XYZ file of C-alpha atoms in Angstrom:
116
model
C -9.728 16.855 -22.997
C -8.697 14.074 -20.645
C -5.260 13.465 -22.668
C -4.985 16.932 -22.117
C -5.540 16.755 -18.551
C -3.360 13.818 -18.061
C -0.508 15.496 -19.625
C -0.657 19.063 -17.972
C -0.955 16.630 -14.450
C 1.399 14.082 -15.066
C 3.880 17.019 -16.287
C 3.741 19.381 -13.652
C 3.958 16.240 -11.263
C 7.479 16.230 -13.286
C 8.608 19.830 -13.053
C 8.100 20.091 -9.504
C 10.718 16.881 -9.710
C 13.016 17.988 -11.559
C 12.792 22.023 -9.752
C 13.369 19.798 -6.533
C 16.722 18.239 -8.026
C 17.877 21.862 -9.828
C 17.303 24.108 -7.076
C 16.581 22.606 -3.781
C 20.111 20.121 -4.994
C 17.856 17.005 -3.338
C 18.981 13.782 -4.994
C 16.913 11.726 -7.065
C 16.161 9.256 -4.217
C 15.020 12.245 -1.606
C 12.533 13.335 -4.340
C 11.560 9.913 -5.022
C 11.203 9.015 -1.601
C 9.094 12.857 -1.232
C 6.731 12.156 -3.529
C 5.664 8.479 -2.149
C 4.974 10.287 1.162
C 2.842 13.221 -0.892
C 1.074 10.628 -2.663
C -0.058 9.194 0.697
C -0.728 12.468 2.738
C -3.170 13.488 -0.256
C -5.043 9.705 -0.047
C -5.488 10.624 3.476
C -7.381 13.336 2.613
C -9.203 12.358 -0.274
C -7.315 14.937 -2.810
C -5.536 12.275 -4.775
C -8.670 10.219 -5.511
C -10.272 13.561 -6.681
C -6.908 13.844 -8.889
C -7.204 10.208 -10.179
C -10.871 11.193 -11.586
C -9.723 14.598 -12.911
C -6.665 13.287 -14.512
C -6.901 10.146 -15.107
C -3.115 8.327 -16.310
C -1.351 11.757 -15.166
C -1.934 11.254 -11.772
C -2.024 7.339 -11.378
C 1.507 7.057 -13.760
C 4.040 9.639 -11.325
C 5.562 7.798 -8.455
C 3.387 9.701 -6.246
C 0.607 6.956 -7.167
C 2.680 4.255 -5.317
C 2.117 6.079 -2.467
C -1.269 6.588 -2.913
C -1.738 2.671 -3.697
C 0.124 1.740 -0.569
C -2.218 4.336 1.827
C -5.123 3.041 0.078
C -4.372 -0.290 0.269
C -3.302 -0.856 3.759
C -6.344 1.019 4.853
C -8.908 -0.964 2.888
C -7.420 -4.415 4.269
C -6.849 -3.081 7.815
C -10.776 -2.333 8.225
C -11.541 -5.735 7.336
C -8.443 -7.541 9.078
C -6.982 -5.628 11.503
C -3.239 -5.189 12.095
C -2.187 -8.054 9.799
C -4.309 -6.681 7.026
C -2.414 -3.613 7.052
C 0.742 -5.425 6.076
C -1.679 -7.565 3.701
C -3.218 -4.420 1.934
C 0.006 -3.006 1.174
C 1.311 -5.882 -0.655
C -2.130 -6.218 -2.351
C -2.075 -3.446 -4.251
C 1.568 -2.646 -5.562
C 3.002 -6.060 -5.700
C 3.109 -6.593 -9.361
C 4.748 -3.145 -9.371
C 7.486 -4.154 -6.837
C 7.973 -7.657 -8.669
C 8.402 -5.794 -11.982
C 11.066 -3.490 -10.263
C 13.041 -6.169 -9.304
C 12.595 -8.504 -11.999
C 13.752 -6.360 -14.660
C 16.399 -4.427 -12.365
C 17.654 -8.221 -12.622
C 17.526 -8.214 -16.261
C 19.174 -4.930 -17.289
C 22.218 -6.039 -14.331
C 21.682 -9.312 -16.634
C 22.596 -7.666 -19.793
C 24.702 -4.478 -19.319
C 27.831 -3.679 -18.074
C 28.054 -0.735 -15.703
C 30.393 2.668 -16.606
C 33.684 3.567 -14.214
């Protein structure tokens, strides 16, 4: 039942996407940018761990996990270290995530040609 879960989670996560781009006309980068702040309004209130446990890889794959990692992050360093540990905890936590962004952004600008 959990691949079930993940998959009925991880795709509505999508839908609600891809209704923002179709009707709302936001651009890929406002929803982007949306769902980083949901993910970290629902840490703040516990939902998204709750979703984490219910759905397992269809709530920590979507985008709105970075958020959720960033939140989580800079508030379990900044208890122990104060104001730097903020900055500490958010680096933490999605730092292989961020280096693997721009390392194979790199690559691909490496490799292919752009279109126009």
């Amino acid at each position: 039942m959990i691949f079930l879960y993940a998959f009925l989670v991880g795709g509505a996560i999508c839908v609600v996407g891809q209704l923002l781009i179709d009707v709302f006309k936001l651009t890929p980068a406002h929803v982007v940018a949306s769902f980083v702040v949901i993910g970290a309004f629902l840490d703040v209130f516990g939902i998204y761990d709750r979703l984490i446990d219910f759905a397992g890889a269809g709530a920590t794959v979507p985008i709105t996990s970075f958020g959720h990692s960033l939140l989580h992050g800079a508030m379990s360093e900044g208890h122990e270290h104060g104001y730097l540990g903020i900055a500490m905890g958010i680096f933490k936590l999605t730092s292989s995530g961020i280096t693997s962004a721009i390392l194979f952004g790199f690559l691909v600008a490496l490799f292919f040609k752009p279109k126009g």
